[in-house]
C-alpha positions as CSV (number, residue, x, y, z in Angstrom):
1,M,0.0,0.2,0.1
2,K,1.0,3.5,-0.6
3,K,1.8,6.1,2.7
4,K,-0.4,8.6,3.4
5,V,0.4,12.2,3.4
6,V,-1.9,14.9,4.5
7,L,-1.4,18.3,2.5
8,A,-2.1,21.4,4.0
9,F,-4.0,23.1,0.4
10,S,-5.0,26.1,-0.8
11,G,-5.0,25.8,-3.8
12,G,-1.9,28.9,-4.7
13,L,0.8,27.9,-6.8
14,D,3.2,26.2,-4.0
15,T,0.8,23.7,-2.7
16,S,-0.3,22.9,-6.1
17,F,3.5,21.9,-7.0
18,C,3.3,19.8,-4.3
19,A,0.6,17.8,-4.2
20,K,1.5,16.7,-7.6
21,Y,5.3,16.0,-6.5
22,L,4.1,14.1,-3.4
23,S,1.7,11.5,-5.8
24,A,3.9,11.7,-8.9
25,D,7.9,12.2,-7.5
26,L,7.5,10.4,-4.0
27,G,4.6,7.7,-4.8
28,Y,2.1,9.1,-1.6
29,D,-1.5,8.9,-1.7
30,V,-2.2,12.3,-1.0
31,Y,-4.9,13.6,0.7
32,T,-5.3,17.4,0.9
33,A,-6.9,19.9,3.8
34,I,-8.1,23.4,4.1
35,A,-8.5,24.5,7.6
36,N,-11.2,27.5,7.1
37,T,-10.8,30.0,9.8
38,G,-13.5,32.6,7.9
39,G,-11.5,33.7,5.5
40,F,-13.0,31.3,2.5
41,T,-16.5,31.8,0.6
42,P,-18.4,28.5,-0.6
43,D,-17.7,29.4,-3.9
44,E,-13.8,29.5,-3.6
45,L,-13.8,25.8,-1.4
46,K,-15.2,24.5,-3.8
47,T,-12.6,25.9,-6.6
48,I,-10.0,24.9,-4.3
49,E,-11.9,21.1,-4.0
50,E,-11.9,20.8,-8.1
51,K,-8.1,21.9,-8.1
52,A,-6.9,19.3,-5.8
53,Y,-9.3,16.5,-6.8
54,K,-7.5,17.6,-11.2
55,L,-3.9,17.6,-9.1
56,G,-4.3,13.6,-8.3
57,A,-5.3,14.2,-4.9
58,V,-7.1,10.7,-3.2
59,K,-9.7,12.8,-1.1
60,H,-10.0,16.5,-0.5
61,I,-11.4,18.0,2.8
62,S,-12.5,21.2,3.9
63,L,-12.3,21.8,8.0
64,D,-14.7,24.4,8.8
65,I,-12.7,25.9,12.4
66,T,-14.2,29.4,12.4
67,Q,-16.1,29.1,15.5
68,E,-13.4,27.0,17.8
69,Y,-10.6,30.0,16.2
70,Y,-13.3,32.9,18.1
71,E,-13.9,30.4,21.6
72,K,-9.9,30.0,21.2
73,S,-8.2,32.7,20.2
74,I,-10.1,36.0,18.8
75,K,-11.9,36.1,22.3
76,Y,-9.1,36.2,24.1
77,M,-7.0,38.6,21.9
78,I,-10.4,41.0,22.8
79,Y,-10.2,40.2,26.1
80,G,-6.4,41.2,26.1
81,N,-6.7,44.3,23.8
82,V,-4.0,42.5,21.7
83,L,-2.3,44.6,19.4
84,R,1.3,43.8,18.4
85,N,3.7,46.3,18.0
86,G,1.1,48.3,19.5
87,T,-0.4,48.0,15.9
88,Y,-1.2,44.7,14.3
89,P,-3.9,42.9,15.7
90,I,-2.4,40.1,14.5
91,S,-4.8,38.3,11.9
92,V,-3.2,35.9,9.5
93,S,-1.1,34.7,11.5
94,S,-3.2,33.5,14.9
95,E,-5.3,31.9,12.1
96,R,-1.6,29.1,10.7
97,I,-2.1,28.0,14.2
98,F,-5.5,26.7,14.7
99,Q,-5.4,25.4,10.8
100,A,-2.0,23.3,11.9
101,I,-4.1,21.9,14.5
102,A,-6.7,20.7,12.7
103,I,-4.5,19.4,9.7
104,I,-2.4,17.5,12.4
105,N,-5.8,16.3,13.8
106,Y,-6.6,15.0,10.4
107,A,-3.8,13.2,9.8
108,K,-3.8,11.5,13.1
109,E,-7.1,10.5,12.6
110,I,-6.7,8.2,8.8
111,G,-3.8,6.8,10.3
112,A,-1.2,9.6,8.0
113,D,2.2,8.9,7.4
114,A,3.4,11.9,6.4
115,V,2.1,15.9,6.8
116,A,3.4,18.6,4.5
117,H,3.4,21.9,3.8
118,G,4.3,24.8,0.9
119,S,5.8,27.6,3.3
120,T,9.1,28.8,2.3
121,G,12.4,29.3,4.3
122,A,11.8,33.0,5.1
123,G,8.5,33.6,6.7
124,N,7.2,32.8,10.1
125,D,4.7,30.3,8.7
126,Q,7.5,27.5,8.5
127,V,8.0,27.8,12.1
128,R,4.3,27.9,13.0
129,F,3.5,24.7,11.2
130,D,6.6,23.1,11.7
131,L,6.1,23.6,15.8
132,T,3.1,22.2,15.8
133,F,3.2,19.5,13.9
134,D,6.3,18.4,15.6
135,V,4.4,19.0,19.2
136,L,1.2,17.4,18.9
137,A,2.6,14.4,16.3
138,P,6.1,13.7,16.9
139,G,5.5,10.3,15.1
140,I,4.6,11.7,11.9
141,E,6.8,12.5,9.4
142,I,7.0,16.6,8.2
143,I,7.3,17.2,3.9
144,T,8.2,20.7,2.7
145,P,9.1,20.5,-0.6
146,T,9.2,24.2,-1.1
147,R,11.5,25.3,1.6
148,D,13.4,22.2,1.0
149,M,14.2,22.2,-3.0
150,L,14.6,26.3,-2.6
151,L,11.9,26.3,-5.8
152,T,11.3,28.9,-8.0
153,R,7.7,30.0,-9.3
154,E,9.2,29.0,-12.8
155,Y,10.1,25.6,-12.1
156,E,7.3,24.8,-10.1
157,I,4.7,26.0,-13.2
158,N,6.8,24.4,-15.9
159,Y,7.1,21.1,-13.4
160,L,3.2,21.3,-13.1
161,K,2.5,21.6,-16.7
162,E,4.9,19.0,-17.7
163,H,2.3,16.7,-15.5
164,G,-0.7,18.1,-17.5
165,Y,-2.1,20.5,-15.1
166,E,-2.3,23.9,-16.2
167,A,-3.8,27.2,-13.8
168,D,-3.7,30.4,-14.3
169,F,-0.4,31.5,-11.8
170,T,0.4,34.8,-12.9
171,K,2.1,36.4,-9.8
172,M,0.0,39.2,-8.6
173,E,1.7,42.4,-7.6
174,Y,0.5,41.6,-4.5
175,S,-0.1,38.6,-1.6
176,I,-3.0,39.1,-0.1
177,N,-4.3,36.5,3.5
178,K,-8.2,37.7,4.3
179,G,-9.6,36.2,7.3
180,L,-11.7,36.7,10.1
181,W,-10.0,38.7,11.7
182,G,-7.9,41.0,8.7
183,T,-6.2,40.4,5.9
184,S,-2.8,41.6,4.9
185,I,-1.3,43.0,2.0
186,G,2.1,42.2,1.3
187,G,4.4,42.8,-1.9
188,K,6.1,46.2,-3.6
189,E,5.9,49.0,-1.0
190,T,6.0,46.4,1.9
191,L,9.0,45.4,0.9
192,K,11.0,48.4,1.2
193,S,11.4,51.1,4.4
194,D,10.3,54.1,3.0
195,Q,6.8,53.8,0.9
196,T,3.5,52.4,2.0
197,L,0.9,50.9,-0.1
198,P,-1.4,52.8,-2.4
199,E,-4.9,53.1,-1.4
200,E,-5.6,50.7,-5.0
201,A,-3.2,48.0,-2.8
202,Y,-6.9,47.6,-0.2
203,P,-9.4,44.8,-1.2
204,S,-11.6,47.1,0.4
205,Q,-12.5,50.3,-1.0
206,L,-13.7,53.3,0.7
207,E,-18.0,52.8,-0.4
208,K,-19.5,56.0,2.3
209,Q,-18.7,59.4,3.1
210,G,-20.5,61.2,5.9
211,S,-20.6,59.6,9.4
212,E,-22.4,56.9,10.9
213,T,-22.8,55.9,14.4
214,L,-22.0,52.4,15.6
215,T,-22.9,51.1,18.6
216,I,-21.7,48.0,20.7
217,D,-22.6,46.1,23.3
218,F,-20.3,43.5,25.5
219,H,-21.2,41.6,28.1
220,H,-18.7,40.1,29.8
221,G,-15.7,41.2,27.7
222,E,-18.0,39.8,24.7
223,I,-19.7,41.2,21.8
224,A,-23.5,41.1,22.6
225,T,-25.5,43.3,20.6
226,V,-24.1,45.2,17.7
227,N,-26.6,48.3,16.7
228,G,-28.6,47.1,18.9
229,E,-29.2,43.8,17.1
230,K,-28.2,40.8,19.5
231,Y,-26.0,37.9,18.8
232,T,-25.5,34.4,19.9
233,D,-22.7,33.8,17.2
234,K,-20.2,36.1,18.1
235,V,-18.7,35.4,14.8
236,K,-21.7,36.8,13.3
237,A,-21.7,39.6,15.1
238,I,-17.3,40.5,14.0
239,Q,-18.2,40.4,10.2
240,K,-21.3,42.4,10.7
241,I,-19.0,45.1,12.6
242,E,-16.8,44.5,9.8
243,E,-19.2,44.7,7.2
244,I,-20.4,48.4,8.6
245,A,-16.8,49.5,9.3
246,S,-14.8,48.3,6.1
247,A,-17.0,50.6,4.2
248,Y,-15.5,53.5,5.8
249,A,-11.9,51.8,5.1
250,I,-10.9,52.0,8.2
251,G,-8.3,49.6,9.9
252,R,-5.8,50.2,7.2
253,D,-1.8,50.3,8.7
254,M,1.2,48.9,7.9
255,H,2.7,46.6,10.7
256,I,5.9,46.5,10.9
257,G,8.0,43.8,13.5
258,D,10.5,41.1,14.3
259,T,9.8,37.8,12.6
260,I,10.3,34.1,14.6
261,I,13.3,33.6,12.2
262,G,14.9,36.8,13.4
263,I,14.6,38.7,10.8
264,K,12.4,42.3,10.4
265,G,9.1,41.9,8.3
266,R,7.2,44.4,7.2
267,V,3.2,44.1,6.2
268,G,0.4,46.1,5.4
269,F,-3.2,44.9,6.7
270,E,-6.6,46.3,7.0
271,A,-8.7,44.6,10.1
272,A,-11.9,47.2,10.0
273,A,-13.9,45.1,12.6
274,P,-10.8,43.8,14.8
275,L,-9.3,47.4,15.3
276,V,-12.8,49.1,16.0
277,I,-13.7,45.9,18.5
278,I,-10.7,46.0,20.0
279,N,-10.5,49.1,21.1
280,A,-14.3,49.6,21.6
281,H,-13.4,47.3,24.3
282,K,-10.5,49.1,25.8
283,M,-12.2,51.9,26.2
284,L,-15.2,50.2,27.8
285,E,-12.2,48.6,30.2
286,K,-11.1,52.0,31.2
287,H,-14.5,52.8,33.0
288,T,-15.2,49.5,34.2
289,L,-11.4,48.4,35.3
290,T,-9.4,49.6,38.1
291,K,-6.1,50.9,37.5
292,W,-4.2,47.8,38.5
293,Q,-6.2,45.6,36.6
294,Q,-5.4,47.5,33.7
295,Y,-2.2,47.3,34.0
296,W,-1.7,43.8,34.6
297,K,-4.0,42.8,31.7
298,D,-1.0,45.3,29.1
299,Q,1.3,43.3,30.3
300,V,-0.7,39.8,30.2
301,G,-2.2,40.8,27.2
302,N,1.2,42.1,25.5
303,W,2.8,38.2,26.0
304,Y,-0.2,36.4,25.0
305,G,-0.1,38.1,21.4
306,M,3.9,37.9,21.6
307,F,3.5,33.9,22.1
308,L,1.1,33.5,19.7
309,H,2.6,35.1,17.1
310,E,5.4,33.2,17.2
311,A,3.9,29.7,17.5
312,Q,3.8,28.7,21.5
313,Y,-0.2,29.0,21.5
314,L,0.4,25.2,23.0
315,E,2.8,26.4,26.3
316,P,0.4,25.9,29.2
317,V,1.2,29.6,30.5
318,M,-1.4,30.3,27.5
319,R,-4.0,28.7,29.5
320,D,-2.9,30.2,32.9
321,I,-3.4,34.1,30.9
322,E,-6.4,32.7,29.3
323,A,-7.3,32.3,32.8
324,F,-6.5,35.7,34.4
325,L,-8.3,37.4,31.4
326,D,-10.9,35.0,31.7
327,S,-11.6,37.0,35.7
328,S,-11.1,40.1,33.8
329,Q,-13.8,40.2,32.1
330,Q,-16.3,40.1,34.9
331,N,-17.3,43.9,35.2
332,V,-16.4,44.3,31.7
333,T,-20.7,44.9,30.2
334,G,-21.9,47.9,28.4
335,K,-22.7,50.0,25.3
336,V,-19.3,51.6,23.9
337,I,-20.7,54.3,21.3
338,V,-18.8,54.7,18.1
339,E,-19.1,57.3,15.2
340,L,-17.2,56.0,11.7
341,H,-16.0,58.8,8.9
342,P,-13.9,57.8,5.7
343,Y,-10.4,56.2,6.7
344,R,-11.1,56.9,10.5
345,Y,-13.5,56.6,13.6
346,T,-14.0,58.3,17.0
347,L,-14.5,56.7,20.2
348,V,-17.3,58.6,22.1
349,G,-17.9,57.1,25.0
350,I,-19.9,54.8,27.0
351,E,-22.7,53.6,29.1
352,S,-22.2,50.6,31.9
353,D,-24.3,50.5,35.5
354,Y,-19.8,49.0,36.2
355,D,-18.9,52.5,35.2
356,L,-16.6,53.4,38.0
357,M,-16.9,57.3,37.4
358,K,-20.5,57.0,38.3
359,A,-19.1,56.1,41.9
360,D,-20.0,59.5,44.5
361,F,-17.0,59.9,45.8
362,G,-16.6,63.1,43.5
363,E,-15.8,64.8,40.0
364,Y,-12.6,65.1,38.4
365,G,-11.0,68.4,38.7
366,E,-14.7,69.8,40.4
367,V,-15.9,68.5,43.7
368,N,-14.6,66.0,46.2
369,K,-17.3,63.8,48.0
370,A,-15.7,61.7,50.1
371,W,-13.0,63.5,51.9
372,T,-12.0,66.6,52.9
373,S,-9.7,69.4,51.7
374,D,-7.2,68.1,55.7
375,D,-7.3,64.8,54.0
376,A,-6.1,65.6,50.9
377,K,-3.4,67.8,52.1
378,G,-2.4,65.2,55.3
379,F,-2.3,62.8,51.6
380,T,-0.3,64.7,50.0
381,K,2.3,65.1,52.8
382,I,2.5,61.4,53.4
383,Y,2.8,60.4,49.3
384,S,6.0,62.8,49.0
385,I,7.6,61.1,51.9
386,P,9.7,58.5,49.6
387,T,10.8,61.4,47.3
388,K,11.5,63.7,50.0
389,I,13.5,61.4,51.7
390,F,15.8,60.4,48.8
391,H,16.3,64.4,47.4
392,S,17.3,64.9,51.3
393,V,19.9,62.2,51.1
394,Q,21.2,63.3,47.9
395,E,21.6,67.2,49.0
396,R,23.5,66.0,52.0
397,N,26.3,64.2,50.3
398,S,26.4,66.9,47.6
399,K,27.2,69.3,50.5
400,T,29.9,66.2,52.2
401,T,31.3,66.1,48.2
402,E,32.0,69.9,48.7
């Protein structure tokens, strides 16, 4: 019997080459699988399936893991207000881990001898796939033809033609990866440090002028309603916010960061829903959490995003951080009012029963109700003591050295 290999398949040039090469040259029965985290339409998935069978796949499967991706990743990225380097909502990169998990679980389910992917040797995805495969199934061989053979596009295209498969593999100016939590755009200007993407490079174009009010209700940190409409399915809530906000071409930016392999990377992205949701959620937290809750959430949220980006989702500390983030959301309930404009948005304010500004202790800059002026004077005097001690010692030592 032929050995089985499960190939993470997208239908692009690299994975198309891998499908044919693994069967024709290496003699495997090739099982192709695509893990959908919300970035593909039914028509796109159908087209990918047709390509797989034309390339000789024994079986093709589409694994819909969108809900799992929300429950195990996006939810915690919202809780943690995760923006890598203060900018990037870890859009496509967070998906890769869950795609890898789904692929390797399928490989184990069918008793595959090997698993394969089409990543090159110059990016983050190779690490995300390899590490996840190796942790969850150390006995399964990992095959990576594109990386190992240092292939050119021309070689892959000619190879496929020689084996009777032709498709439009015209190299696009930009590499676009679309997902539930944002779209990345790479190529041309992103390869240079002094340029930015032009308007036409973004998949979502400006459709609306003027302004529009968007309201998002959160319940314990999760989206509950959008413009008054209730959502039990949080994926659909995200998609609704994306539909509304992307019409204003909101959420565009350039991410510059350190890759897992150590080189600097640069990519453009558009993420209307993620940026609006995260910043609306963060504003609600400013009203409903204490100073120290916010401080430590910032620390662990930053770590969570970094570990997620760098393929460490399976590290046990991630479950510990998630437990902390879950606990932090008990009072993060209320409505956030957002005003949308072309290319930008304004956080107007919040309404919440847990708003700590509503406490009857005083109004900032106006009047105090829970302390007297003498209390304030005494507090300030005690508060100044550590700094007064430091300056007193410095002054004494300064006089001694004179």
